[in-house]
Short mmCIF file of C-alpha atoms in Angstrom, two decimals:
data_model
loop_
_atom_site.label_atom_id
_atom_site.label_comp_id
_atom_site.label_asym_id
_atom_site.label_seq_id
_atom_site.Cartn_x
_atom_site.Cartn_y
_atom_site.Cartn_z
CA MET A 1 64.36 -129.79 87.26
CA THR A 2 64.76 -130.06 83.49
CA GLY A 3 63.76 -132.69 80.92
CA SER A 4 60.38 -133.42 82.50
CA VAL A 5 57.48 -134.82 80.73
CA LEU A 6 54.00 -133.86 82.26
CA ALA A 7 50.57 -135.36 81.40
CA ALA A 8 47.73 -133.07 81.10
CA SER A 9 44.27 -132.46 79.61
CA LEU A 10 44.78 -128.85 79.07
CA LEU A 11 47.30 -126.04 79.34
CA LEU A 12 46.91 -122.77 81.20
CA PHE A 13 49.16 -119.71 80.63
CA ASP A 14 49.65 -116.43 82.54
CA MET A 15 50.33 -113.54 80.25
CA ASP A 16 52.69 -110.93 81.58
CA GLY A 17 56.16 -112.64 81.95
CA THR A 18 54.88 -116.00 80.47
CA LEU A 19 53.62 -115.08 77.08
CA VAL A 20 54.45 -111.33 76.82
CA ASP A 21 57.44 -109.57 78.19
CA SER A 22 55.92 -106.32 79.37
CA THR A 23 58.24 -105.64 82.18
CA ALA A 24 59.25 -102.20 80.94
CA SER A 25 55.67 -101.08 80.30
CA VAL A 26 54.54 -102.18 83.71
CA GLU A 27 57.45 -100.51 85.52
CA ARG A 28 56.80 -97.29 83.71
CA ALA A 29 53.10 -97.32 84.60
CA TRP A 30 53.73 -97.96 88.25
CA GLY A 31 56.52 -95.21 88.14
CA ARG A 32 53.94 -92.68 86.98
CA PHE A 33 51.58 -93.79 89.66
CA ALA A 34 54.20 -93.48 92.37
CA ASP A 35 55.36 -90.14 91.02
CA ARG A 36 51.75 -88.73 91.07
CA HIS A 37 51.28 -89.66 94.76
CA GLY A 38 54.84 -89.33 96.20
CA LEU A 39 55.18 -93.10 96.57
CA ASP A 40 58.22 -95.47 96.50
CA ALA A 41 58.09 -97.06 93.06
CA GLY A 42 60.43 -99.83 94.17
CA ALA A 43 58.21 -100.92 97.11
CA ILE A 44 55.12 -101.16 94.70
CA LEU A 45 57.05 -103.03 92.05
CA ALA A 46 58.29 -105.51 94.67
CA VAL A 47 54.70 -106.78 95.04
CA ALA A 48 52.78 -105.79 92.06
CA HIS A 49 53.74 -108.36 89.53
CA GLY A 50 51.02 -110.89 88.85
CA ARG A 51 48.41 -109.19 91.04
CA PRO A 52 45.28 -107.31 89.75
CA THR A 53 46.04 -103.60 89.34
CA ILE A 54 43.09 -102.61 91.50
CA GLU A 55 44.32 -104.46 94.53
CA VAL A 56 47.87 -102.98 94.24
CA VAL A 57 46.40 -99.45 93.95
CA ALA A 58 44.15 -100.13 97.05
CA ASP A 59 47.27 -101.18 98.97
CA PHE A 60 49.36 -98.09 98.13
CA ALA A 61 47.17 -95.15 97.27
CA PRO A 62 47.05 -92.34 99.83
CA GLN A 63 43.79 -91.71 101.77
CA GLY A 64 41.27 -89.96 99.73
CA VAL A 65 42.46 -91.19 96.27
CA ASP A 66 39.65 -92.72 94.15
CA VAL A 67 40.96 -96.31 93.72
CA VAL A 68 38.77 -97.12 90.80
CA ALA A 69 39.54 -94.11 88.89
CA GLU A 70 43.26 -94.43 89.46
CA THR A 71 43.07 -98.09 88.39
CA ASP A 72 41.28 -96.96 85.32
CA ARG A 73 43.93 -94.41 84.48
CA ILE A 74 46.72 -96.94 84.81
CA GLU A 75 44.98 -99.46 82.54
CA ALA A 76 44.30 -96.76 80.01
CA GLU A 77 47.96 -95.70 79.89
CA GLU A 78 49.08 -99.31 79.43
CA ILE A 79 46.63 -99.98 76.64
CA ASP A 80 47.66 -96.81 74.80
CA ARG A 81 51.46 -97.82 75.30
CA THR A 82 52.40 -101.06 73.64
CA ASP A 83 55.90 -99.96 72.65
CA GLY A 84 58.57 -101.89 74.38
CA ILE A 85 56.67 -105.15 74.94
CA SER A 86 57.49 -108.34 73.17
CA GLU A 87 56.71 -112.02 72.80
CA ILE A 88 58.33 -114.39 75.25
CA PRO A 89 60.43 -116.58 72.96
CA GLY A 90 58.46 -119.65 71.77
CA ALA A 91 55.02 -118.40 72.92
CA ALA A 92 53.30 -117.83 69.64
CA ALA A 93 54.67 -121.01 68.06
CA LEU A 94 53.57 -123.14 71.07
CA LEU A 95 50.09 -121.75 71.17
CA GLU A 96 49.71 -122.00 67.45
CA SER A 97 50.52 -125.71 67.71
CA LEU A 98 47.69 -126.42 70.33
CA ASP A 99 43.93 -127.22 69.91
CA ARG A 100 42.25 -123.98 71.02
CA SER A 101 39.76 -126.03 73.01
CA ARG A 102 42.75 -127.27 75.26
CA TRP A 103 44.41 -123.99 76.43
CA ALA A 104 43.43 -120.70 78.07
CA VAL A 105 45.05 -117.53 79.29
CA VAL A 106 44.69 -116.64 82.91
CA THR A 107 45.83 -113.15 83.86
CA SER A 108 45.61 -110.42 86.42
CA ALA A 109 45.37 -107.88 83.69
CA THR A 110 42.03 -106.69 82.38
CA ARG A 111 40.54 -108.31 79.40
CA ALA A 112 40.97 -105.20 77.21
CA LEU A 113 44.70 -104.92 78.06
CA THR A 114 45.31 -108.63 77.55
CA LEU A 115 43.81 -108.68 74.11
CA LYS A 116 45.77 -105.52 73.15
CA ARG A 117 49.07 -107.00 74.26
CA LEU A 118 48.62 -110.39 72.66
CA ALA A 119 47.65 -108.88 69.46
CA ALA A 120 50.58 -106.38 69.62
CA VAL A 121 53.14 -109.12 69.69
CA GLY A 122 51.35 -111.55 67.42
CA ILE A 123 50.32 -114.19 69.87
CA PRO A 124 47.07 -116.18 69.08
CA LEU A 125 44.05 -114.95 70.97
CA PRO A 126 42.48 -117.64 73.33
CA LYS A 127 39.14 -119.24 72.97
CA VAL A 128 38.98 -119.03 76.86
CA LEU A 129 40.40 -115.97 78.68
CA VAL A 130 40.05 -115.35 82.44
CA ALA A 131 41.16 -111.76 83.25
CA ALA A 132 40.86 -109.60 86.21
CA ASP A 133 37.41 -108.60 85.10
CA ASP A 134 36.07 -112.15 85.44
CA VAL A 135 37.03 -113.01 88.96
CA THR A 136 36.05 -112.01 92.50
CA LYS A 137 39.19 -113.23 93.96
CA GLY A 138 42.40 -112.57 91.99
CA LYS A 139 45.88 -114.31 92.22
CA PRO A 140 47.23 -115.62 94.42
CA HIS A 141 43.80 -117.13 95.18
CA PRO A 142 43.16 -120.25 93.12
CA GLN A 143 39.89 -118.95 91.60
CA PRO A 144 41.26 -117.68 88.29
CA TYR A 145 42.84 -121.08 87.41
CA MET A 146 39.78 -122.99 88.60
CA LEU A 147 37.45 -120.91 86.47
CA ALA A 148 39.56 -121.32 83.30
CA ALA A 149 39.80 -124.97 83.57
CA ARG A 150 36.03 -125.31 84.16
CA ALA A 151 35.41 -123.04 81.14
CA LEU A 152 37.31 -125.58 79.03
CA GLY A 153 35.30 -128.51 80.64
CA PHE A 154 38.06 -129.75 82.94
CA ASP A 155 39.26 -129.54 86.42
CA ALA A 156 42.36 -127.47 87.18
CA ALA A 157 44.03 -130.66 88.55
CA ASP A 158 44.06 -131.92 84.90
CA ALA A 159 46.18 -128.96 83.80
CA VAL A 160 49.78 -127.86 83.34
CA ALA A 161 50.00 -124.14 84.10
CA PHE A 162 52.80 -121.88 83.06
CA GLU A 163 53.56 -118.90 85.46
CA ASP A 164 56.40 -116.58 86.25
CA ALA A 165 55.48 -114.58 89.46
CA PRO A 166 54.63 -115.66 93.02
CA ALA A 167 51.09 -114.60 93.09
CA GLY A 168 50.48 -116.67 89.93
CA LEU A 169 52.47 -119.72 90.93
CA THR A 170 50.58 -119.87 94.21
CA SER A 171 47.24 -119.43 92.36
CA ALA A 172 47.93 -122.24 89.96
CA THR A 173 49.45 -124.61 92.55
CA GLU A 174 46.66 -124.21 94.93
CA ALA A 175 44.14 -124.75 92.19
CA GLY A 176 45.72 -128.15 91.80
CA ALA A 177 47.53 -127.61 88.49
CA SER A 178 50.95 -129.00 87.79
CA THR A 179 52.69 -125.75 87.61
CA VAL A 180 55.84 -124.79 85.63
CA VAL A 181 57.95 -121.68 86.32
CA VAL A 182 58.78 -119.68 83.41
CA GLY A 183 61.88 -117.44 83.85
CA GLY A 184 64.01 -116.64 86.70
CA TYR A 185 61.87 -116.26 89.78
CA GLN A 186 63.64 -118.22 92.70
CA GLY A 187 61.31 -117.44 95.55
CA GLU A 188 59.50 -119.73 97.87
CA ALA A 189 56.48 -120.14 95.51
CA ALA A 190 58.73 -121.72 92.90
CA ALA A 191 60.44 -124.31 95.30
CA GLY A 192 60.44 -127.82 93.82
CA LEU A 193 58.57 -126.90 90.63
CA PRO A 194 59.88 -127.55 87.12
CA ARG A 195 61.40 -124.65 85.21
CA VAL A 196 61.88 -123.41 81.75
CA PRO A 197 63.69 -120.19 80.71
CA ASP A 198 61.08 -119.40 78.14
CA LEU A 199 58.68 -121.34 76.02
CA SER A 200 60.88 -122.07 73.01
CA GLY A 201 61.89 -125.57 74.03
CA VAL A 202 58.40 -126.66 75.30
CA ARG A 203 56.78 -129.41 73.00
CA VAL A 204 53.21 -130.74 73.33
CA THR A 205 52.24 -133.93 71.66
CA TRP A 206 49.06 -136.20 71.98
CA ASP A 207 49.30 -139.33 73.85
CA GLY A 208 45.93 -140.92 73.20
CA PRO A 209 43.34 -138.52 74.72
CA THR A 210 46.11 -136.86 76.89
CA LEU A 211 48.64 -134.14 76.25
CA SER A 212 52.21 -134.84 76.77
CA VAL A 213 54.02 -131.79 77.70
CA GLN A 214 57.85 -132.03 77.16
CA LEU A 215 59.98 -129.57 79.06
CA PRO A 216 63.59 -128.77 77.82
#
């Protein structure tokens, strides 16, 4: 589905895979975790993308491992290593074109990691950020997107959300947002949704009080 025009009051963006390409960094972090505990890194990576780190650690850590301490270690390693991450094409230009009161970042990363990655690749920092630290139920639960919309004074049903992974797509869709798939994910969570390869062709204009989101 290309060439769509979506009406919205606000835009909500995932970070990893949507605004920032951090694939290599994420894979290295989970690879180190797997090596420390004799785990299958491929099995972890198959389900980790878009989910809070602490939930993935809890799912895979061997009995007796301190889940909080292990999560803190992974997060610290990722904060210290911004090499190899890059902007998703068009992300910075799109966000710079928007009124800061009409967009937010909704991510399963921590607040500290999110701010470090956005700054590292030159993407504007959001007025509203809902990170893993801010929710009691992470993606795929709809709570993150509902909280972000509310913080901007809207309902999630008034939003267009940009996501790349199944957990995030489910979260945004179940919150009521009109959801756009960024990138190549082809699974069930993306079925029937509009899609863009990246953000370089996305244009947003004002149509009275409403935002008109034009997809390439």
